Structures are given as C-alpha cells and as structure tokens.
C-alpha positions as MATLAB code, in Angstrom:
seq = 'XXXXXXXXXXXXXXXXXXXXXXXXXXXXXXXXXXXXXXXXXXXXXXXXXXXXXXXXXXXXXXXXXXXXXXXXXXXXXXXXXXXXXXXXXXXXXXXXXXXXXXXXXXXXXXXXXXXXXXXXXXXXXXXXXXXXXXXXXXXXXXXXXXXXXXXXXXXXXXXXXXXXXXXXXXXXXXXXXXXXXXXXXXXXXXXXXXXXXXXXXXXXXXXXXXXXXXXXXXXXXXXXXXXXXXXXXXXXXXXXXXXXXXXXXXXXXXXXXXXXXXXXXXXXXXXXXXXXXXXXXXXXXXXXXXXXXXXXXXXXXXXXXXXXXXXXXXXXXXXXXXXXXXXXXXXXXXXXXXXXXXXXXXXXXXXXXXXXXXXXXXXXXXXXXXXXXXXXXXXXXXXXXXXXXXXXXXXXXXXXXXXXXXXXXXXXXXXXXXXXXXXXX';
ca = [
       3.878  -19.539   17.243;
       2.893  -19.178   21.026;
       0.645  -15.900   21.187;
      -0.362  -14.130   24.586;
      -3.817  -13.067   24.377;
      -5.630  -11.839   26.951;
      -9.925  -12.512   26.660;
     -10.613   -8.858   25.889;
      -8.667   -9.152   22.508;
     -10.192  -12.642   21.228;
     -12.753  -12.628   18.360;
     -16.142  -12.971   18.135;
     -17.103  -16.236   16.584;
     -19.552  -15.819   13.662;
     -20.376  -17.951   10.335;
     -20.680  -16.169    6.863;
     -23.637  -18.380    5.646;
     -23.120  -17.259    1.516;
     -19.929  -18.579    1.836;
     -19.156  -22.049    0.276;
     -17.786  -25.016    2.754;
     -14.612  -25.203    0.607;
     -13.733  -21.689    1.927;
     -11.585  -21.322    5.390;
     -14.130  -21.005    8.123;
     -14.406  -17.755   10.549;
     -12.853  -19.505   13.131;
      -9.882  -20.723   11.434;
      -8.901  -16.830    9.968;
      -9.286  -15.795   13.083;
      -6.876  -18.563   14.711;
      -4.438  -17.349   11.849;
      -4.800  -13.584   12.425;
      -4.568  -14.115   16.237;
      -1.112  -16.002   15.651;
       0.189  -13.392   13.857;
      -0.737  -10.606   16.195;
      -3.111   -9.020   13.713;
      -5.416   -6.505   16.433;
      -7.704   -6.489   13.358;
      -8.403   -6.856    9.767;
     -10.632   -6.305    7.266;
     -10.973   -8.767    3.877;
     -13.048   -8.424    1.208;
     -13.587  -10.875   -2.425;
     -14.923   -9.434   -5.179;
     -15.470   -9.889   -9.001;
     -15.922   -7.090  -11.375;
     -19.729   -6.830  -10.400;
     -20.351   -7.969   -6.816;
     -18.592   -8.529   -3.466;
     -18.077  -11.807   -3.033;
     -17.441  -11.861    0.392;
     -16.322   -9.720    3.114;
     -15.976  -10.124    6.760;
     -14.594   -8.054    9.971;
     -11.987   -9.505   12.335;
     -11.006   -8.110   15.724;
     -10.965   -4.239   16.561;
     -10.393   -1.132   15.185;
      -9.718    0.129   18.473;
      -7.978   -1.649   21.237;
      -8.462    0.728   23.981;
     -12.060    1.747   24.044;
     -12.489   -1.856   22.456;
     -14.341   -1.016   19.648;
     -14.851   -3.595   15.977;
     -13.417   -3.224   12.977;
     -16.195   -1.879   10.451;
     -15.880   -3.291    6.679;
     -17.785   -0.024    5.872;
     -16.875    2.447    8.547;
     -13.246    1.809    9.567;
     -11.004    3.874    7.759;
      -7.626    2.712    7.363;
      -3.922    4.484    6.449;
      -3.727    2.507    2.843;
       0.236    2.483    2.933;
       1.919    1.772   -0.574;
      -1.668    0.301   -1.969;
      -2.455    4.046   -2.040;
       0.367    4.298   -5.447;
      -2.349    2.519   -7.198;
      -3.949    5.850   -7.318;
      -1.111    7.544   -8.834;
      -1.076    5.107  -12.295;
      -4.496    4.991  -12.245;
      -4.428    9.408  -12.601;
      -1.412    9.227  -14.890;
      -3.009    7.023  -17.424;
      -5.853    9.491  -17.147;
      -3.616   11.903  -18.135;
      -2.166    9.879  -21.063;
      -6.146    9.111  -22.503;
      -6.125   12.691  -22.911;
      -2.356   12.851  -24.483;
      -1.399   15.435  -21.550;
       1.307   13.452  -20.970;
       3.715   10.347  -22.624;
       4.965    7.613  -20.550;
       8.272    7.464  -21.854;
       8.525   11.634  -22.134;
      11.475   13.420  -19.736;
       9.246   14.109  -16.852;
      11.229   17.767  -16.716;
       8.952   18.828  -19.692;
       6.024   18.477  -17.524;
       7.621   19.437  -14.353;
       8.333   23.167  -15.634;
      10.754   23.764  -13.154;
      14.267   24.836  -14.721;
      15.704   25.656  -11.531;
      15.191   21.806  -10.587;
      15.500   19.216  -13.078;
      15.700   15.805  -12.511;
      18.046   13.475  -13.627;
      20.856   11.166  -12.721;
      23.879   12.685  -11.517;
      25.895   10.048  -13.461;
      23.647    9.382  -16.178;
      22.343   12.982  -17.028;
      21.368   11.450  -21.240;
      19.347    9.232  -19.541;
      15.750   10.338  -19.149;
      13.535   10.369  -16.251;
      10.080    8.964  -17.083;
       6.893    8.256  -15.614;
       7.209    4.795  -17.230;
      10.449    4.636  -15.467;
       8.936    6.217  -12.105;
       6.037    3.691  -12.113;
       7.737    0.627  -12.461;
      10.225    1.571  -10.080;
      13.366    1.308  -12.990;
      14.300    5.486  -12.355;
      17.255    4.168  -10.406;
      15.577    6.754   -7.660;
      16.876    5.578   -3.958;
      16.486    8.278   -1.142;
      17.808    6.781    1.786;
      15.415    4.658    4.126;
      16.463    6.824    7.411;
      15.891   10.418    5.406;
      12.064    8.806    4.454;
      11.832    7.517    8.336;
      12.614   11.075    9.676;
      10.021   12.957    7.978;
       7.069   11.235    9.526;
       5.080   13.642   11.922;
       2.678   13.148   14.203;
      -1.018   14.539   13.498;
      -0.729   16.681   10.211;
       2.159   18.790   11.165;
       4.142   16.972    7.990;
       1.529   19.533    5.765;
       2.584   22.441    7.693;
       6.430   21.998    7.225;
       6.559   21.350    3.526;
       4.777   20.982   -0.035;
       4.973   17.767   -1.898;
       6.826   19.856   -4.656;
       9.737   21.363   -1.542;
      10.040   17.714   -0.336;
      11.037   16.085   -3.561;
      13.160   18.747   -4.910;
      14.715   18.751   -2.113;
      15.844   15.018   -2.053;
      15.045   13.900   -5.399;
      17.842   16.275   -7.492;
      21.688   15.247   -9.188;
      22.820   16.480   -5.865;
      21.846   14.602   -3.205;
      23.095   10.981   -2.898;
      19.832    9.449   -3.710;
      20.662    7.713   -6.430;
      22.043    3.837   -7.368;
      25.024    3.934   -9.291;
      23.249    2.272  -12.159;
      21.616    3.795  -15.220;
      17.880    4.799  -15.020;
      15.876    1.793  -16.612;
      18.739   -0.866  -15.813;
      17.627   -2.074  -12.627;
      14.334   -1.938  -10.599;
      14.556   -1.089   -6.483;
      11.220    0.461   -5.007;
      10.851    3.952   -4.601;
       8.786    6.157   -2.267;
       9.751    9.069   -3.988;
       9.610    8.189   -7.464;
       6.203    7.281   -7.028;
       5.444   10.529   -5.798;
       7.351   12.377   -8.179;
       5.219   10.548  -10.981;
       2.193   12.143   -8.454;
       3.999   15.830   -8.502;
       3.951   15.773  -12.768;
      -0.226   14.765  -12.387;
      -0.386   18.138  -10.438;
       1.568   20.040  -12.214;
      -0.371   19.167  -15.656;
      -3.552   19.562  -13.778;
      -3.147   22.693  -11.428;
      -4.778   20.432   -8.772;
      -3.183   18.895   -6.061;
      -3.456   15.201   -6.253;
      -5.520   14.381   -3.313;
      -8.081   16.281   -4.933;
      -7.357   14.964   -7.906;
      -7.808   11.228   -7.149;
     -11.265   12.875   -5.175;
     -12.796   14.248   -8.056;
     -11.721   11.960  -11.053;
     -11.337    8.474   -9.155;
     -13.360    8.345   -6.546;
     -16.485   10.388   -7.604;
     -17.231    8.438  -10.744;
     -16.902    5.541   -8.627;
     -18.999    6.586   -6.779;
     -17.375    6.567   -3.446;
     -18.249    9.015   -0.838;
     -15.378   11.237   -0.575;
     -16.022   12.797    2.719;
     -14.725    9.524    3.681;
     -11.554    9.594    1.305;
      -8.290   11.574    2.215;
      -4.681   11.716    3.195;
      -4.639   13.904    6.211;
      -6.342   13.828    9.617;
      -8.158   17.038    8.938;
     -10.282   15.327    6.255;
     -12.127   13.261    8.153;
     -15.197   14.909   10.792;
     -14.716   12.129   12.741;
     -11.499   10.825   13.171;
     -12.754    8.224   15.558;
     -13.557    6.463   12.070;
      -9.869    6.391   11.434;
      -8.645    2.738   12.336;
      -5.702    2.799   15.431;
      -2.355    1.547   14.729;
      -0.350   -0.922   16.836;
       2.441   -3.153   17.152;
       2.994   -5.897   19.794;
       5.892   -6.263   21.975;
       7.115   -9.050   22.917;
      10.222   -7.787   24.991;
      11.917   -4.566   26.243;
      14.152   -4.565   22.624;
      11.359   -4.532   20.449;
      10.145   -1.280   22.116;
      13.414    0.320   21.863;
      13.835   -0.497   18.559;
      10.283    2.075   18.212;
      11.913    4.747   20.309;
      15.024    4.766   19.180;
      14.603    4.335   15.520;
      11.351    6.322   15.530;
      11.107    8.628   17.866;
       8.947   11.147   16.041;
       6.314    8.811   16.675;
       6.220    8.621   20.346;
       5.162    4.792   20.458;
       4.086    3.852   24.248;
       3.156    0.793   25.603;
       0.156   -0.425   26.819;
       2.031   -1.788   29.907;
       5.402   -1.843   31.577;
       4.931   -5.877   31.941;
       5.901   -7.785   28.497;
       4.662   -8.938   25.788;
       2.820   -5.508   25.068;
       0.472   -4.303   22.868;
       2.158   -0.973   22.154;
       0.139    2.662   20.341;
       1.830    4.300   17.620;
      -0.291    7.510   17.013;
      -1.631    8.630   13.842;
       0.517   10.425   11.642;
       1.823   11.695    8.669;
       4.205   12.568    5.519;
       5.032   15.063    2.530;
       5.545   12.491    0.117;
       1.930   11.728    0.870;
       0.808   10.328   -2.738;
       2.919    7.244   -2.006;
       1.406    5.824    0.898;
      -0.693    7.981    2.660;
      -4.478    8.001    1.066;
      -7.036    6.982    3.895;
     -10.527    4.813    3.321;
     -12.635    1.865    4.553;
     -12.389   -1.264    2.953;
     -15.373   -1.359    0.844;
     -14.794    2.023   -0.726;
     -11.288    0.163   -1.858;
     -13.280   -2.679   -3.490;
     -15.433   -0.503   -6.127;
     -11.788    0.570   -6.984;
     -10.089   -2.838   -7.262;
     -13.682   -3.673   -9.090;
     -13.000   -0.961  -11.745;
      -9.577   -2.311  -12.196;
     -11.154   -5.989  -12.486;
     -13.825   -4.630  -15.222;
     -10.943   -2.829  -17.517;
     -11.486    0.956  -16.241;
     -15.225    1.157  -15.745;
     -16.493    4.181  -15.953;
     -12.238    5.787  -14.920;
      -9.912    4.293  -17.586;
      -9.678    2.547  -21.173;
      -9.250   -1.207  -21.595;
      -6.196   -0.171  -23.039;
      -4.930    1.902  -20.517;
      -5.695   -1.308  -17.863;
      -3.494   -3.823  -19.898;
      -0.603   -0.772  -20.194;
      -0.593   -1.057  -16.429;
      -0.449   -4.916  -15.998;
       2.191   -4.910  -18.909;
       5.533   -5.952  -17.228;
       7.670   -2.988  -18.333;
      11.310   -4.022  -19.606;
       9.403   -7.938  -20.776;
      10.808   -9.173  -17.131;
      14.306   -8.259  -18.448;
      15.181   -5.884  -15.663;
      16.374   -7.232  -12.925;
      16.194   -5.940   -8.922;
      19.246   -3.854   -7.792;
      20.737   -6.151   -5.484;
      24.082   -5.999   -5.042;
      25.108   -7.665   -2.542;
      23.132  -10.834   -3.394;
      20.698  -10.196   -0.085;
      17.551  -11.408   -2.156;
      19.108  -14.510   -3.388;
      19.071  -16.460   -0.597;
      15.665  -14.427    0.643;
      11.959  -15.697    1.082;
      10.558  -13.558   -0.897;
       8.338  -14.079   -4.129;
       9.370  -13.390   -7.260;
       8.130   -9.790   -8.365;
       7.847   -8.216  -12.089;
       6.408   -4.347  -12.281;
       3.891   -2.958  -14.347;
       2.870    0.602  -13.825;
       2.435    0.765   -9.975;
       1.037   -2.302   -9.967;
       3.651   -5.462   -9.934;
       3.382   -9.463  -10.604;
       4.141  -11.790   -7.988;
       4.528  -15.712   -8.457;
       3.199  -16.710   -4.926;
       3.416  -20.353   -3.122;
       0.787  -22.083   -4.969;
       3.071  -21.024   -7.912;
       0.071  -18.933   -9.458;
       1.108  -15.475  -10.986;
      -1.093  -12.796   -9.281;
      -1.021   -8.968  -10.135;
      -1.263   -7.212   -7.039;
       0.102   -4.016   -4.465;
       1.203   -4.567   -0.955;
       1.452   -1.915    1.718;
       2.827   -1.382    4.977;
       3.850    1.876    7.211;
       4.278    1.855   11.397;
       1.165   -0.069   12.924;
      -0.705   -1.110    9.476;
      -0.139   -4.259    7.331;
      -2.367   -4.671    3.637;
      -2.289   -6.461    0.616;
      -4.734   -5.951   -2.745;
      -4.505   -8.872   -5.714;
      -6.109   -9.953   -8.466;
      -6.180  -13.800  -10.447;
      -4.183  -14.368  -13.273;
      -7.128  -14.672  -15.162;
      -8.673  -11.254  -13.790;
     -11.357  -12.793  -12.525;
     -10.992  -12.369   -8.758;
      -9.634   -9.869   -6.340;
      -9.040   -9.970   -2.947;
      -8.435   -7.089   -0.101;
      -6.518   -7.686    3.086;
      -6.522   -4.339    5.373;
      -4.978   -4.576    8.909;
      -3.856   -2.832   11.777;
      -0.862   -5.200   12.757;
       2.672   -4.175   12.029;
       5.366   -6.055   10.289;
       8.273   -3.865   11.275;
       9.764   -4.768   14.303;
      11.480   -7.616   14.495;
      13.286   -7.502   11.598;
      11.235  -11.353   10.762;
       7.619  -10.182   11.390;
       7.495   -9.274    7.452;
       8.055  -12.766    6.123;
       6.396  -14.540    8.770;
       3.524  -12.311    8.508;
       3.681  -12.644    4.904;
       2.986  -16.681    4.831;
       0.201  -16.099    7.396;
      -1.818  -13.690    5.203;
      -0.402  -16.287    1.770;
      -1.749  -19.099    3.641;
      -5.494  -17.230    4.514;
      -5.528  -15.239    1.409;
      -4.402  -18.591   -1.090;
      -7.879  -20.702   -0.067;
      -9.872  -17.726   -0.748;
      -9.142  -17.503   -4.202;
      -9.571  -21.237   -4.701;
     -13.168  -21.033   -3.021;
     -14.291  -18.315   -5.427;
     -12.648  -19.342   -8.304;
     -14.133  -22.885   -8.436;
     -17.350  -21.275   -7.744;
     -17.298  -19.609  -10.855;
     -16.699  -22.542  -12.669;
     -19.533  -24.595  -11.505;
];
C-alpha cells in the first residue's frame, strides 16, 4: 500500500536488546504501522508475572510532535474498556449480589422502566445475556453516532441511567426481531446496561467503581484512570486522535456523518492527516474508560493469573466459557458475514474467542471509536497476552477495518510465537 509520509512523521529507529532474534525487529513494526497509517501505537507482552516486552511507536501528538509514552500516554480504551464491566459483575456474583441468568429488572428497581423485548416479553433479560451480547439488544448505529459530544458536555446532558431508558425500553425500535438468547449481534448498550445493574446494586457509579475495586488492588494509580476529560490534571497526557485522508470524500464522509465532532484537516492539499477532538458519551461504561498502556497490562496480567488479588479462578473460567457451547449463532440476516473477512468469533462474558489466521483460538477484546484503533488477547493456553493501543482510525473508508485488521494480525501473530517458544526452551 503506497503511504505519503512526510520526514516529521517517520519513526525513530531503536533495537529492544531483551528481545529474542525470532521476534519482528523495530524496524519492521514500524514499516507495518507506517503502511497502515498508524500516527502511533503502543504494544506491550506480558505473562501473568512480568512484561515481556513493550515498546513505543510514533507520536502521541502530531502537532506539537510529541512520542507516544508506554507509561504516560493515556489512551480512549474504546470497547476493551467492557472488560471492566464483567470483570465488576462477577465481583458482584462472588458476593451473590447478583445471578447471571436473574431478570436484570430485579436489580434494576425501576418499575416505571423495565426491560424486555417488545415481542418476547417471557423472555428474560440477563446479564449473562447482556455480556455475551445474546439480549437481542440493537439501538441503531446512527442514534449511538449522534450522542457523541465534544469535551465532556455528553455528562452534562444526561445520566447513564436517562440514556438507556431512554433507548433501551419495549418501545423504541431497538430491538432484532429474534428472541433474547437466540442470536448474538454486539451491543453498546447492553453492555452498559449490564454496567447500570453494577451501580444500582452498589450505589456507586461505575467509574468509581472499577477505581476503587479494579484498579486499586491492582495497584494502578488512579489519578491516571477515568472516563471523562475532567479526570485527568493534565490532559496533555491524553493521547490525540486522528484519521488520514487520502481524498476530499474521506473528509466528507467525517463532516457529514459526524459532525458533532468537528474533524479538520491538517491541510487543504490531500492526502491529510485530519484532528478529531477529544470527546465523549453517556453510555460511557462501554467504551469510554481512559489509561496508559502499562496500567492495562497489570489488568490483562490479573486476567492471565485467574483473578489475582480481583476475582476467583472460578469466576475467570465463567468469563472465558463460550455462553450457548458455540450454539448461537450471529444475527445476520442478510448473509453479509458469509462472504466477509472476518474471523470467526464465540462470546464469553465480555470477553469473546476468535480463531485468527494462524488458525490458533485466542480469547481476546477489540476496540475502536473515531481516531483510536486497539486490540487485547491472550494464548489459548493462557500463557501470553498481548496489548495493541493506537491512535489510527479504521472508520473511514469503509475497508480500513479489515485491512487494518491483517496489518495488526500479521505484527501481533510473530509476537506470540517469539514468546511462546521462549517459554518452552
């Protein structure tokens, strides 16, 4: 892929000297990220004791120019952040507060909003159901789209609680026309909503929450954890978002289908780096939790040494369990995925099994909003994770997903075969 890139954006060449020679160089990840229009990234191996490796790529900022920090650089976590919300709900479960497979209206305690399926009102609402994305929960992509807000002004115009009752009830048209637990199709919302029944049962809203029983006994500084701007003293810290243009279309495609966001471009001239601002969302819980790299590797390290000092054993292998025994199948009715790229996907709670290219199973959470492109997964064997943060975007065009999907596959792949033959020998 040809890639315009003018000297100010190319990488610093430097060589990770713990790293074995069987491992992609520097050089070459950088070739890769630069041919994928990645600004910059941050990637991180670890096991469940020790960072295995972890390395900075390109810049945090484009204008000033300034590095991406692995400790420092605080990025907008996207969907990796719904981690967080099985992780709190299996809390809650250890201390039989709630049931998986309970109607989530008995926790909810609101009477004047109950949740269920217009068409299927016998069939419960759970958080199993929420979690694995089988609640048959589908607000529509444009209503999710048009609540994002620049700054924090998405705080000021509604609660988490107002923005899902008000698009996640039997009468709004956010629903498939399939029973709850028939079919699987990924939800924003039901996520959130499984967030909403962890406050509720709490009396704490669940940014705090995942503060004060995630991150503290992990020991992660959480002055430098949080879902809106105003959390952070230095927002400088938080990591700029971009997208690159390479014609006029791909920047109206930003204004027109996203104006909230008041994307500009670098330059009139084309190809374009183009600045989409930092923003924000109600239905924070889903995609919205903010932190550097390394402060997401003691996480995916507690989920690589069953729970830690957070969660049971038990509660670990309820979340990796594929929920319906890979009998569910995705809603996909007009037979779009069959002919699709894409790997094949199973869901646990939050988390969800892919089968990737080198036809190894790997448990794992994407994530991707305007300007920001991640991926978290861990070995088969639970053995090895790895941590892919980024500022690139994968929105715009419609093919920058799945071609920026095989780029990070094709980095991300020879990593775990470095470190996982290293722990063999």
């Amino acid at each position: 892929m040809a890639y315009l890139y003018v000297c100010v954006f190319l990488f610093i060449l430097t060589v990770n000297k713990s790293v074995s020679s069987n491992c992609p160089s520097r050089q070459w990840i950088e070739e890769s990220l630069n041919n994928s229009y990645v600004p910059g990234a941050a990637i991180i191996v670890v096991n469940a004791t020790h960072i295995l490796y972890e390395e900075a790529f390109g810049y945090h900022s484009l204008l000033p120019p300034k590095w991406i920090d692995i400790e420092r650089s605080i990025f907008t976590l996207a969907s990796i952040s719904k981690t967080f919300i099985a992780t709190a709900v299996m809390q809650l479960v250890e201390q039989e507060l709630v049931d998986l497979d309970t109607d989530i209206n008995q926790y909810l305690l609101e009477p004047d909003h109950r949740i269920f399926h217009p068409n299927y009102p016998t069939y419960s609402i759970t958080l199993r159901k929420l979690l694995s994305h089988s609640s048959s929960i589908a607000v529509d992509e444009n209503i999710q789209l048009g609540l994002y807000r620049l700054g924090d002004a998405s705080f000021e115009e509604a609660t988490l609680a107002e923005i899902l009752f008000k698009n996640v009830n039997p009468y709004t048209s956010s629903w498939l026309p399939k029973p709850p637990g028939s079919v699987s199709f990924y939800s924003n919302y039901g996520s959130s909503l499984a967030a909403l029944v962890v406050e509720r049962m709490t009396n704490v809203s669940f940014d705090q929450y995942v503060k004060e029983k995630i991150m503290k006994p992990l020991q992660i500084d959480i002055t430098q954890v949080g879902v809106r701007l105003a959390d952070f003293t230095n927002r400088e810290d938080i990591v700029k978002h971009y997208a690159y243009a390479l014609n006029a279309s791909h920047l109206n495609a930003w204004t027109e289908g996203m104006p909230e966001l008041n994307v500009t471009p670098f330059s009139n001239n084309f190809p374009t780096w183009l600045n989409i601002p930092l923003f924000g969302f109600s239905a924070y819980p889903a995609g919205l939790f903010r932190m550097s790299a390394q402060s997401l590797s003691r996480f995916l390290q507690m989920f690589i040494n069953n729970g830690s000092t957070v969660l049971s054993s038990r509660s670990i292998a309820e979340m990796k369990l594929v929920v319906g025994n890979g009998l569910i199948p995705l809603y996909d009715p007009d037979n779009i995925l069959s002919t699709a790229d894409i790997p094949q996907t199973n869901f646990g709670l939050s988390w969800y099994w892919q089968t990737l290219s080198d036809r190894h199973r790997y448990i794992c959470h994407s994530g991707s909003v305007p300007g920001s492109r991640h991926w978290m997964l861990v070995n088969e064997q639970h053995s090895i994770g790895i941590i892919f943060l980024s500022n690139a975007d994968s929105n715009v065009p419609n093919d920058r997903s799945r071609q920026l999907h095989k780029s990070l596959e094709s980095i991300i792949l020879p990593l775990f075969r470095c470190f996982e033959s290293e722990m063999i020998k």
